[in-house]
XYZ file of C-alpha atoms in Angstrom:
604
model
C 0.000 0.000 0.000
C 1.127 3.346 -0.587
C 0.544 6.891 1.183
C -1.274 9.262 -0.606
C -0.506 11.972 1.873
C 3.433 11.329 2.474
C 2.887 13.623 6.446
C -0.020 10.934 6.857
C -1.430 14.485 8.456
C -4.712 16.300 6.739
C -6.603 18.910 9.328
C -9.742 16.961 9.268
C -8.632 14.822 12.255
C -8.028 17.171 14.200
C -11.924 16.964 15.751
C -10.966 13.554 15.928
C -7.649 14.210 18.161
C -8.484 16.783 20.107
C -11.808 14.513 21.299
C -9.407 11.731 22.056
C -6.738 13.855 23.756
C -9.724 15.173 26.025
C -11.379 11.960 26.985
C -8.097 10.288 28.136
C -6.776 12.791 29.994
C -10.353 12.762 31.693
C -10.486 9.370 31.953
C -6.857 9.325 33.686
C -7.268 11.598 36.144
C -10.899 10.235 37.112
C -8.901 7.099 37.635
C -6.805 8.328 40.253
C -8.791 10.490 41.704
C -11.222 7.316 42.659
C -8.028 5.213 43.606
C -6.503 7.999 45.328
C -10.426 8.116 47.619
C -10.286 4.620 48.543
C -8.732 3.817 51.846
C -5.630 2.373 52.305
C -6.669 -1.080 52.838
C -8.986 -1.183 49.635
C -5.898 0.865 47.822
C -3.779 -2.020 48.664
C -6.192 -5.141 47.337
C -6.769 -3.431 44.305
C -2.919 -2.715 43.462
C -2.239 -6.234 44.422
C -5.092 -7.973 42.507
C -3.561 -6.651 39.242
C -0.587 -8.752 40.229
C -2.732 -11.826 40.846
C -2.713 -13.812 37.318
C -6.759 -15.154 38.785
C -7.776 -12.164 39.275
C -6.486 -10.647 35.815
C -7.746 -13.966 34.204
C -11.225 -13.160 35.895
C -10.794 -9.076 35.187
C -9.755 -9.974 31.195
C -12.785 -12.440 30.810
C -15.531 -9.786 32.686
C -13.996 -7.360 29.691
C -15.175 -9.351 26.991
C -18.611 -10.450 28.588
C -19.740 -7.627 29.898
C -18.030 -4.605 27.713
C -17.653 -6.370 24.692
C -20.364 -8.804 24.240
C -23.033 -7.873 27.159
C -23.681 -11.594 28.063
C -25.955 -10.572 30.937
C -28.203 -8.443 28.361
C -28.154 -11.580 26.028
C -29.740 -13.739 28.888
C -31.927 -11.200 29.767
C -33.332 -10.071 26.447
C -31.377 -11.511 22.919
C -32.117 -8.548 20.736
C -31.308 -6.017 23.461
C -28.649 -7.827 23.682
C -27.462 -7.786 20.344
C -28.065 -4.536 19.662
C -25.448 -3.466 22.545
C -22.764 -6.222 21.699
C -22.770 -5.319 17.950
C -21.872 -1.906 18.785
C -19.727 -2.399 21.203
C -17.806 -5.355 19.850
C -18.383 -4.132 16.169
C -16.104 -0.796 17.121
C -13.724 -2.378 19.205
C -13.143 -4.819 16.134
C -12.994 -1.611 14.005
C -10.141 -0.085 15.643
C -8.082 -3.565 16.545
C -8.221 -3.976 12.531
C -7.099 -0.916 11.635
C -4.079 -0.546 14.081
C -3.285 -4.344 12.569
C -3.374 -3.054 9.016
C -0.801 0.100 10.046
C 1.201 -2.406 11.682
C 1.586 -4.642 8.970
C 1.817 -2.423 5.907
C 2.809 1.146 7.342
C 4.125 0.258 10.786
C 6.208 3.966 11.088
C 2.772 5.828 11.506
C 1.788 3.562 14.562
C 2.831 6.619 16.493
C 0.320 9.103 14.884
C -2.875 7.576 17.282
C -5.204 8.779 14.016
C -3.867 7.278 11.828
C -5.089 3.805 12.124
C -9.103 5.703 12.279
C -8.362 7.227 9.269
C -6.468 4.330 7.805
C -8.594 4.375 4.236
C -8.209 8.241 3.449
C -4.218 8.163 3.577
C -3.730 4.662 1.632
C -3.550 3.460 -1.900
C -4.143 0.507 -3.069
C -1.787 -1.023 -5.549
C -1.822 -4.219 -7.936
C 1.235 -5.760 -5.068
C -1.246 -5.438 -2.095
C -4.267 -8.064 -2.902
C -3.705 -9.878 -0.026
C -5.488 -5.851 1.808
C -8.392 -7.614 0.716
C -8.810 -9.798 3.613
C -8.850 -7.262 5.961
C -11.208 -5.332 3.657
C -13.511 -7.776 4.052
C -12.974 -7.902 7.938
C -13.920 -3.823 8.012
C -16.917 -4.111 5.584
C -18.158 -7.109 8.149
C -17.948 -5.189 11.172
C -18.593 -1.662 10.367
C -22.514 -3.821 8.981
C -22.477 -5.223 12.294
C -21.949 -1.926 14.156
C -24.825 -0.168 11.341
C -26.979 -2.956 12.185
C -26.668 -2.370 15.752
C -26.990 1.351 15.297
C -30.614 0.768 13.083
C -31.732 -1.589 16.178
C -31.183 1.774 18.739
C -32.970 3.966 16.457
C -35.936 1.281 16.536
C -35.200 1.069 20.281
C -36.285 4.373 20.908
C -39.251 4.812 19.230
C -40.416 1.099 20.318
C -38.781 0.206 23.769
C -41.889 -2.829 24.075
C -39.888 -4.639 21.172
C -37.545 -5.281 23.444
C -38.703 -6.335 26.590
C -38.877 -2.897 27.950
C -42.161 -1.189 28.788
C -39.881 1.999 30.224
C -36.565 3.764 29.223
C -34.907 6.455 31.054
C -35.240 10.625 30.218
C -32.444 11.421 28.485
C -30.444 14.325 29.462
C -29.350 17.107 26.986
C -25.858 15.944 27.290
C -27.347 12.305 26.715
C -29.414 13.207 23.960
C -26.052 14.715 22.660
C -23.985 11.756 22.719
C -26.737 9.698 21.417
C -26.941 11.115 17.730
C -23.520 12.133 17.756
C -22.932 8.170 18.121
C -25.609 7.466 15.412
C -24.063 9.632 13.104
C -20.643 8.259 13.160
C -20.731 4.709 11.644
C -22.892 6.238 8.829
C -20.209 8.749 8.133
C -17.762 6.421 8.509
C -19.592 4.661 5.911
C -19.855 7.342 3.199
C -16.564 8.556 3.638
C -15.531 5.200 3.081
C -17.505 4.787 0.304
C -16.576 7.574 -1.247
C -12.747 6.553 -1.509
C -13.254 2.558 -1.869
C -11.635 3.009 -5.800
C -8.660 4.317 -4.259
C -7.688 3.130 -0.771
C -9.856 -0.457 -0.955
C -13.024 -2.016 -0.165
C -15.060 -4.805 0.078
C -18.645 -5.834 -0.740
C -20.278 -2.674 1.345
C -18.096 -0.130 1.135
C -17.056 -0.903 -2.437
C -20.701 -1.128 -3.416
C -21.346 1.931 -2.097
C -18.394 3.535 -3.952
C -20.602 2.886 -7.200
C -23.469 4.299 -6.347
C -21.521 7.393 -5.618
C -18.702 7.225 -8.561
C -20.599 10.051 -10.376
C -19.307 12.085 -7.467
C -15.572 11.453 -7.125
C -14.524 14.222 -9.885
C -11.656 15.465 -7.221
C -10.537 15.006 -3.650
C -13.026 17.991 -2.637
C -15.979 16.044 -2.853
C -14.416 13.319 -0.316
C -13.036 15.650 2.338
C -16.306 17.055 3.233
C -17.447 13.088 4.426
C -14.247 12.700 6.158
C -14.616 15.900 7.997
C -18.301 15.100 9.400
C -16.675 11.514 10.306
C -13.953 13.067 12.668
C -16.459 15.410 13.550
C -18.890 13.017 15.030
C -15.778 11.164 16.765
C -14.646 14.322 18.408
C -18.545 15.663 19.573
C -18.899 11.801 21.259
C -15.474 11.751 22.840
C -15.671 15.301 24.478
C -19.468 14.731 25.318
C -18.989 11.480 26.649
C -17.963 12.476 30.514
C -20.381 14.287 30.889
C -23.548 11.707 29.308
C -24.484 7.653 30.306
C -21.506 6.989 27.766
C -19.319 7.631 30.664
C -20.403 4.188 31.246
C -18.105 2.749 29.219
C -14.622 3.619 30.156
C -15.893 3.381 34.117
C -16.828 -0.153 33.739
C -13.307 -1.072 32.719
C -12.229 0.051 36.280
C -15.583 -0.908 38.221
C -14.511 -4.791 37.211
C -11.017 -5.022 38.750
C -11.791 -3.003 41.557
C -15.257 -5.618 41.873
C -13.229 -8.247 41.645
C -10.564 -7.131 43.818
C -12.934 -6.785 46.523
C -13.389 -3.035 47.155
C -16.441 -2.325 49.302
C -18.752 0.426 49.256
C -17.537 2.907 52.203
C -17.846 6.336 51.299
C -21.345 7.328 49.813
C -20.156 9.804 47.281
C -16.166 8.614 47.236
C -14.231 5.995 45.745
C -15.828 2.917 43.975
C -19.546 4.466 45.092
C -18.905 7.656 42.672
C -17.297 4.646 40.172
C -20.636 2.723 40.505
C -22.659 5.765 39.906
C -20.663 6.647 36.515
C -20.714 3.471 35.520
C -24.433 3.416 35.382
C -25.084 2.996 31.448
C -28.864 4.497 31.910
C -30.255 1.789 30.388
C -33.411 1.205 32.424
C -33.383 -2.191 32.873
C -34.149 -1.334 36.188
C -37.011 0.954 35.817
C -39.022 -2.213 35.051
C -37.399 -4.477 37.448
C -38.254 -2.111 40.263
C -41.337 -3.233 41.892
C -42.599 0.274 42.680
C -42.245 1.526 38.783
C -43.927 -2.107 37.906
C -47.276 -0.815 39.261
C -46.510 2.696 38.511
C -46.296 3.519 42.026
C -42.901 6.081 41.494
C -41.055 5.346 38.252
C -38.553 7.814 39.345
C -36.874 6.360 42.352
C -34.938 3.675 40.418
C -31.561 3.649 40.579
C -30.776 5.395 37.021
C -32.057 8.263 38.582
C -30.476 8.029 42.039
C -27.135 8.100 40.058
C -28.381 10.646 37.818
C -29.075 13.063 41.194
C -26.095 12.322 43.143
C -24.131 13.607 39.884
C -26.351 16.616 40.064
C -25.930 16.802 43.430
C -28.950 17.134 44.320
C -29.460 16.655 47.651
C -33.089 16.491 48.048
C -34.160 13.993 46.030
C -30.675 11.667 46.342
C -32.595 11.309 50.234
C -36.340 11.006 48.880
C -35.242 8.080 46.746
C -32.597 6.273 49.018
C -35.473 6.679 52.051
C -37.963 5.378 49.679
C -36.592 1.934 48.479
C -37.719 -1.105 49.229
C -33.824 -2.349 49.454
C -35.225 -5.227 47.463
C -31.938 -5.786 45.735
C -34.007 -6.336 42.139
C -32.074 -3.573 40.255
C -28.808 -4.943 41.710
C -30.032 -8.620 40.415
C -30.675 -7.189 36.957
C -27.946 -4.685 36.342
C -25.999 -5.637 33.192
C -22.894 -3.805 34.890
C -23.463 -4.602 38.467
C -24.079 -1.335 39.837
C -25.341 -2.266 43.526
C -28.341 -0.173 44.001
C -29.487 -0.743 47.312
C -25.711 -0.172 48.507
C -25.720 2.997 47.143
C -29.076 4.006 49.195
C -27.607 2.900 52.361
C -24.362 4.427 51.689
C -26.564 7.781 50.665
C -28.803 7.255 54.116
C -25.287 7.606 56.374
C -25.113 11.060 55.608
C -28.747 11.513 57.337
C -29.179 10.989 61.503
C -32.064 9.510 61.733
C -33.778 8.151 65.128
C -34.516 4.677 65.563
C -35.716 3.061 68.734
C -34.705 0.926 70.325
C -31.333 0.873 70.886
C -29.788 -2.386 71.238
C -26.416 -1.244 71.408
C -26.763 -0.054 75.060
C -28.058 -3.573 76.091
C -25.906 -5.944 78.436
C -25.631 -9.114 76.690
C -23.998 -10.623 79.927
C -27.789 -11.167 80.794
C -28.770 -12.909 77.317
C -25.315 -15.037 77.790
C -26.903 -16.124 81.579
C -30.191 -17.000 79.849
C -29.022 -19.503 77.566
C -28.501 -22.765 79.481
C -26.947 -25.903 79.027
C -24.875 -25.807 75.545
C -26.326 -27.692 72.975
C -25.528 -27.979 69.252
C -27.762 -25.221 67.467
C -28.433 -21.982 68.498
C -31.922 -20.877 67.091
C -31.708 -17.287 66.562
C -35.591 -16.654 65.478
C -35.084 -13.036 65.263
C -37.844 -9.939 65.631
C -39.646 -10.698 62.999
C -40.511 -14.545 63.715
C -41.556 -13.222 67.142
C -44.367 -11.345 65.685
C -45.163 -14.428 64.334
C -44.878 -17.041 66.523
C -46.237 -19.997 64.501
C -43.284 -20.251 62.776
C -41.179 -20.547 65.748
C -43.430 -23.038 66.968
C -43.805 -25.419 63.811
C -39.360 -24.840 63.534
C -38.898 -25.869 67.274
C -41.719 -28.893 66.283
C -39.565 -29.719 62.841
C -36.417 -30.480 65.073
C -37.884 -32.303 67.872
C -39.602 -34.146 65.265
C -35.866 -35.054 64.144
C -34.294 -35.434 67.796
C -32.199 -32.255 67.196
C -31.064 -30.884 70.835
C -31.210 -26.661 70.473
C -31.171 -23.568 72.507
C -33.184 -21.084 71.664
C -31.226 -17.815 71.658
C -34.123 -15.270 71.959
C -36.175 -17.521 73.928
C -37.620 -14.041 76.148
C -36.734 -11.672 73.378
C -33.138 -10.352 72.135
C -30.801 -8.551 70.455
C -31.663 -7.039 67.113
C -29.566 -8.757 64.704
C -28.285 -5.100 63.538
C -30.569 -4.748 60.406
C -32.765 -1.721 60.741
C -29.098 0.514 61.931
C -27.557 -0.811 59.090
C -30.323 0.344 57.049
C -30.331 3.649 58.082
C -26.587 3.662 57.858
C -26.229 4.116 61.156
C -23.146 1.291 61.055
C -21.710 2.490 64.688
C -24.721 1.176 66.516
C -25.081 -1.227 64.168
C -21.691 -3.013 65.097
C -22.038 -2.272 68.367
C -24.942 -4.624 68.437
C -23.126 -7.049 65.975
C -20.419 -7.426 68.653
C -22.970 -8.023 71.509
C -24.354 -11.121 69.501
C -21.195 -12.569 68.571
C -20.429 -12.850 72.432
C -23.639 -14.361 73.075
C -23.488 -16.835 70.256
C -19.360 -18.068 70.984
C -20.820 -18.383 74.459
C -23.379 -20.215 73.954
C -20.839 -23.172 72.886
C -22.738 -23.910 69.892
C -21.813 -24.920 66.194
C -24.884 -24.503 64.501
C -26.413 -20.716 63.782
C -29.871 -21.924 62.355
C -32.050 -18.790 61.517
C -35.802 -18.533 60.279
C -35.475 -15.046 58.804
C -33.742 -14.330 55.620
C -33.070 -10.825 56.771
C -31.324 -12.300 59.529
C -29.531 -14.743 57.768
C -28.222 -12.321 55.050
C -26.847 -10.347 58.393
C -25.030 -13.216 60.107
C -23.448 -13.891 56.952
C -22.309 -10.816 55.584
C -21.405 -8.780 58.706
C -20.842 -11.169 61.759
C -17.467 -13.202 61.970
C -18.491 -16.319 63.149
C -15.842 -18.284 62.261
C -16.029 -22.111 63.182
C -19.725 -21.836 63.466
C -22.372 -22.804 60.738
C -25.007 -20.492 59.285
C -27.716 -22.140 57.804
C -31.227 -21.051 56.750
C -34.157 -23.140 57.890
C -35.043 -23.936 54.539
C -31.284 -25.519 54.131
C -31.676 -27.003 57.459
C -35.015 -28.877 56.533
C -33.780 -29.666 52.955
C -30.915 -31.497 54.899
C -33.135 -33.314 57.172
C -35.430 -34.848 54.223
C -32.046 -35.668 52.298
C -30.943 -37.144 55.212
C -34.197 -39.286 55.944
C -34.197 -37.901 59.406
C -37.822 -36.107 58.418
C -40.077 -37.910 56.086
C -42.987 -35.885 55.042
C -46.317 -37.087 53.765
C -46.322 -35.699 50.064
C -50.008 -34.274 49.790
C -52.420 -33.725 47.225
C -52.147 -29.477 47.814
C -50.464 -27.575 45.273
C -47.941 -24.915 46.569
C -46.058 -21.925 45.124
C -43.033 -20.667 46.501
C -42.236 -17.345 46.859
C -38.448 -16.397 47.052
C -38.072 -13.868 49.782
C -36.032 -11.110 48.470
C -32.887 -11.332 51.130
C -32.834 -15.478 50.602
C -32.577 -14.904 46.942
C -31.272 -12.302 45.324
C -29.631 -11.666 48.289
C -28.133 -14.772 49.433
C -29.140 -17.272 46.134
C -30.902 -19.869 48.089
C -33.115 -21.096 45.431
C -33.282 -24.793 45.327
C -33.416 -25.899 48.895
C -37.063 -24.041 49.609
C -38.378 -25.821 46.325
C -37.069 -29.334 47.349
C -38.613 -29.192 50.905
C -42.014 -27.918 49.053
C -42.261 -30.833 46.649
C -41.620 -33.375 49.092
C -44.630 -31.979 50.964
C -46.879 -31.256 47.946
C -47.261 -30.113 43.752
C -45.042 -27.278 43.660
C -46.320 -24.828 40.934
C -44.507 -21.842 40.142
C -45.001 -17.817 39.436
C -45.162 -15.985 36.651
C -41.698 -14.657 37.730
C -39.416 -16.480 40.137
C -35.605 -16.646 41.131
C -34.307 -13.271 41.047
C -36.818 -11.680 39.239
C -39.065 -12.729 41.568
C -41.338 -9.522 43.144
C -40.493 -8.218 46.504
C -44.050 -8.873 48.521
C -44.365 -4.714 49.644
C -43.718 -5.227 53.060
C -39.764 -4.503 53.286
C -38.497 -2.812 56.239
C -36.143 -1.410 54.158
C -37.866 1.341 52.765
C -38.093 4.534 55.474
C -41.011 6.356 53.823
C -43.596 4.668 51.612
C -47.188 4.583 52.790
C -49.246 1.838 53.653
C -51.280 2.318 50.650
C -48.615 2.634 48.197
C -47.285 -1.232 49.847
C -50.716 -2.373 49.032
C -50.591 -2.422 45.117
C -46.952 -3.714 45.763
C -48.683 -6.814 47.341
C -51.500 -7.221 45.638
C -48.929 -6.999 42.338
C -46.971 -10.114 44.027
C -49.875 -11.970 44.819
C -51.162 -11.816 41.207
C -47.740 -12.809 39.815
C -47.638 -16.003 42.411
C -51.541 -17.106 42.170
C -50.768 -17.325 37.890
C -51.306 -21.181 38.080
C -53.690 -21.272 41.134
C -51.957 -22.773 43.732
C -53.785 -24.081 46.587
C -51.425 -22.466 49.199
C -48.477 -19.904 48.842
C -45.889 -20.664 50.820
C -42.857 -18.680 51.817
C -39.621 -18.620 53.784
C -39.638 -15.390 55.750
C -41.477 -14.181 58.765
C -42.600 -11.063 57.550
C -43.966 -12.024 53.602
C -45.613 -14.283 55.240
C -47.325 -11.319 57.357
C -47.358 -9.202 54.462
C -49.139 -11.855 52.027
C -51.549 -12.759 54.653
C -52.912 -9.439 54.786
C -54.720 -9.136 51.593
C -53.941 -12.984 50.077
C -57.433 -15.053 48.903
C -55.521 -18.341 50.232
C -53.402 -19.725 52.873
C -49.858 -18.327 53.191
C -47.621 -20.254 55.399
C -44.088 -20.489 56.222
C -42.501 -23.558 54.826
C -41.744 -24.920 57.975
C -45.550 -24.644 59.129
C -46.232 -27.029 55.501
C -43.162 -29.305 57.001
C -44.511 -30.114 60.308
C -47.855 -30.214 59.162
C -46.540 -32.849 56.795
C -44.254 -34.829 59.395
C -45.232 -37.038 61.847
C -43.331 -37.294 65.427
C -41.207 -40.585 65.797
């Protein structure tokens, strides 16, 4: 190949550089201004995860799934999916070609960083350089994947239902912006392309295209114009893009090592929480998912727009839609990037005092530790909750003496919050106060069995207590290991039962099989409409600070239509207080699954 321009410099990419210049000096010092936030602990396991060749190998494959080819949006939806990958994957193919057809014919303009983007406007192609073609093809391929892509946005917008999604987000001015300027550019690309395919090379599009248009190539002033618009559009995208969703896409490249180094939410507006919040791609996936926006209760406290406020800064409504969630963890569950939702929200609630009573923290647990006996294997921690509703307690204490289990009861007379509602609220000092009471009661109690009834609970114990050398297990594990262990045998009836995942088992912890073994081997399970973690939170969720009772009635009336789909006989559930909640307004019997269990078992 030969240069028509010996500089390999025209002033049309200029747009282009200046664009690129911007964004990665942006980008850059973004970057270390979020490493330079974290603290020095979370500084440290990031540095030395990009050391760890697992890690990396972990890092390198999220790259391709999620940036590349948006597995999680494939699963989810395949044409939603497409449509992202084949942009995404389609340009990143673009630009790998090019810089591999510099290298190989022209490798002394590697250095000039537009050169390889405007690879077709500075070549010739000559009778010596068939074997271009290949790569010709290669460009045609992709730059129809990326158009295709590109034609599937445009239909996207106009007709969100096509593709699974009854909502989008508002787009911002600056989104809007970014948006067209990225429509335009593969088009332009395209034309400008076109326009030269006689003289630098093409294949079966852009050569194509080149006849349509050869009444137009009388001189090189009729192409420049298409190249100019082409490194226009590059250079409006690039300098837009920090401030629009697109920011998206160079924050994700940092969100996944930092994930998968381990980094924790600390700070609500520092560190990986601001990375979380630019990483947000705005693509409303959770609008939808959200359980209050499902039955158009508020469609705008999902998280898209919690991320879009706290850039904002806008203090008022970052608190009206952290207080407001349901902490339901459904956005989290459904978030192509992972951007944890209901993190953010508590993170957002630490910056507010708010007054909760009581307060556990200023209880002796010397008294609880006096209460609890003679040691015996499991400690039943039945939690607040499963005191207001004391039939579960009642049919769990049955289940075990039913299997000759020995137990102590932790909370026998009432307890010690497990730390939930101060975690919550953010309030994290009382909170571990508390945490640190109950880990002395439980190593004292000599036991090596934590067996909990509440999925709130459970989620606690596991995530925030250090219990080493002691089990956690859910009751619905527990039971599931007592029929597998033929230490339980219930009587299989003729009742047909759905199972409703509680939203903290879940999604939160992904206990999904258990609960449905232990409900077939007492009756027909039948399942809802939606299930696993797209299952809908049942309305009553502590987690939410300020929604009305009235609102939290659609919420679970909306649930209870989405479970009663194949008209089960009973619903049955795994968590003290859906099983309050469902009972409420339900047309049928909603039980725990250990009330089903006993009811089902017969004592030896």
């Amino acid at each position: 190949m030969n240069e028509l321009h010996p500089t390999g410099f025209d002033y049309f990419v200029l747009p282009f550089t200046i664009g690129m210049i911007f964004v990665l000096l942006w980008c850059l010092g973004g970057a270390i201004r979020i490493i330079a936030e974290l603290d020095s602990e979370d500084r440290k396991k990031f540095f030395k995860s990009l050391v760890n060749p697992k890690i990396m190998a972990k890092n390198i494959k999220e790259w391709f799934c999620d940036c590349l080819f948006h597995v999680k949006l494939w699963k989810r939806n395949k044409l939603l999916g497409y449509m992202h990958s084949s942009i995404a994957f389609g340009w990143f193919m673009i630009i790998l070609i090019g810089h591999i057809e510099v290298a190989l014919y022209i490798p002394e303009r590697l250095h000039q960083p537009w050169y390889p983007i405007f690879f077709r406007y500075f070549v010739a192609v000559t009778d010596s350089t068939m074997k271009g073609s290949f790569f010709f093809f290669l460009m045609d391929f992709f730059l129809l994947v990326v158009l295709s892509g590109i034609v599937l946005a445009i239909i996207k917008r106009a007709h969100s239902r096509m593709f699974g999604m009854r909502r989008t987000t508002r787009a911002s001015l600056t989104d809007l912006i970014g948006l067209y300027a990225l429509w335009f550019i593969f088009p332009l690309r395209l034309l400008a392309e076109g326009f030269t395919a006689d003289i630098s090379g093409g294949s079966f599009l852009t050569q194509s295209l080149n006849n349509v248009l050869h009444s137009f190539l009388s001189d090189e002033a009729n192409i420049l114009p298409t190249w100019w618009a082409y490194s226009i559009a590059l250079g409006v995208f690039m300098v837009i893009l920090p401030f629009s969703r697109y920011m998206h896409i160079p924050s994700e490249i940092l969100l996944i090592p930092m994930r998968n180094a381990g980094v924790k939410i600390r700070n609500p507006r520092k560190g990986i929480s601001k990375l979380q919040v630019y990483s947000c791609p705005a693509c409303g996936v959770c609008i939808d998912a959200c359980p209050m926006s499902a039955v158009k209760a508020n469609t705008r406290d999902t998280t898209v727009y919690l991320n879009r406020q706290i850039k904002r800064r806008n203090e008022r409504r970052i608190a009206e839609i952290s207080e407001k969630c349901l902490m339901c963890g459904k956005c989290t569950a459904v978030c192509p990037v992972g951007v944890e939702g209901d993190k953010l929200r508590i993170a957002q609630r630490s910056l507010t005092r708010y007054n909760l009573s009581p307060d556990y923290s200023t209880i002796d647990e010397n008294v609880f530790i006096d209460r609890l006996g003679e040691k015996k294997r499991i400690l039943y921690f039945a939690g607040c909750m499963t005191a207001l509703t004391p039939s579960i307690k009642k049919a769990l204490t049955s289940v075990m003496d039913k299997a000759g289990d020995e137990y102590t009861v932790m909370d026998e007379d009432g307890g010690i919050c497990c730390g939930r509602p101060m975690l919550m609220a953010g309030r994290t000092e009382s909170a571990r106060a508390m945490i640190e009471k109950n880990t002395n009661i439980i190593r004292s109690s000599g036991a090596t069995v934590l067996l909990l009834s509440c999925p709130i609970c459970y989620k606690v114990f596991k995530e925030n207590y250090d219990l080493e050398g002691i089990e956690i297990i859910h009751h619905t594990e527990y039971i599931d290991r007592l029929i597998a262990q033929g230490r339980i045998s219930p009587s299989r009836s003729d009742l047909s039962y759905v199972y409703h995942d509680p939203c903290e088992l879940g999604r939160g912890c992904g206990i999904y099989d258990a609960p449905r073994r232990v409900v077939a081997a007492a009756g027909t399970l039948v399942e809802a409409e939606k299930t696993g973690k797209e299952n809908i939170c049942c309305g009553g969720s502590l987690g939410s600070l300020t929604l009305g009772f009235d609102k939290r009635k659609v919420l679970t009336e909306n649930a209870l239509k989405n479970l009663t789909i194949a008209d089960p006989d009973t619903i049955v559930t795994a968590c003290p207080l859906c099983r309050s909640t469902f009972n409420r307004y339900a047309d049928r019997p909603v039980l725990d699954i250990a009330e089903i269990v006993d009811q089902a078992t017969e004592k030896k």
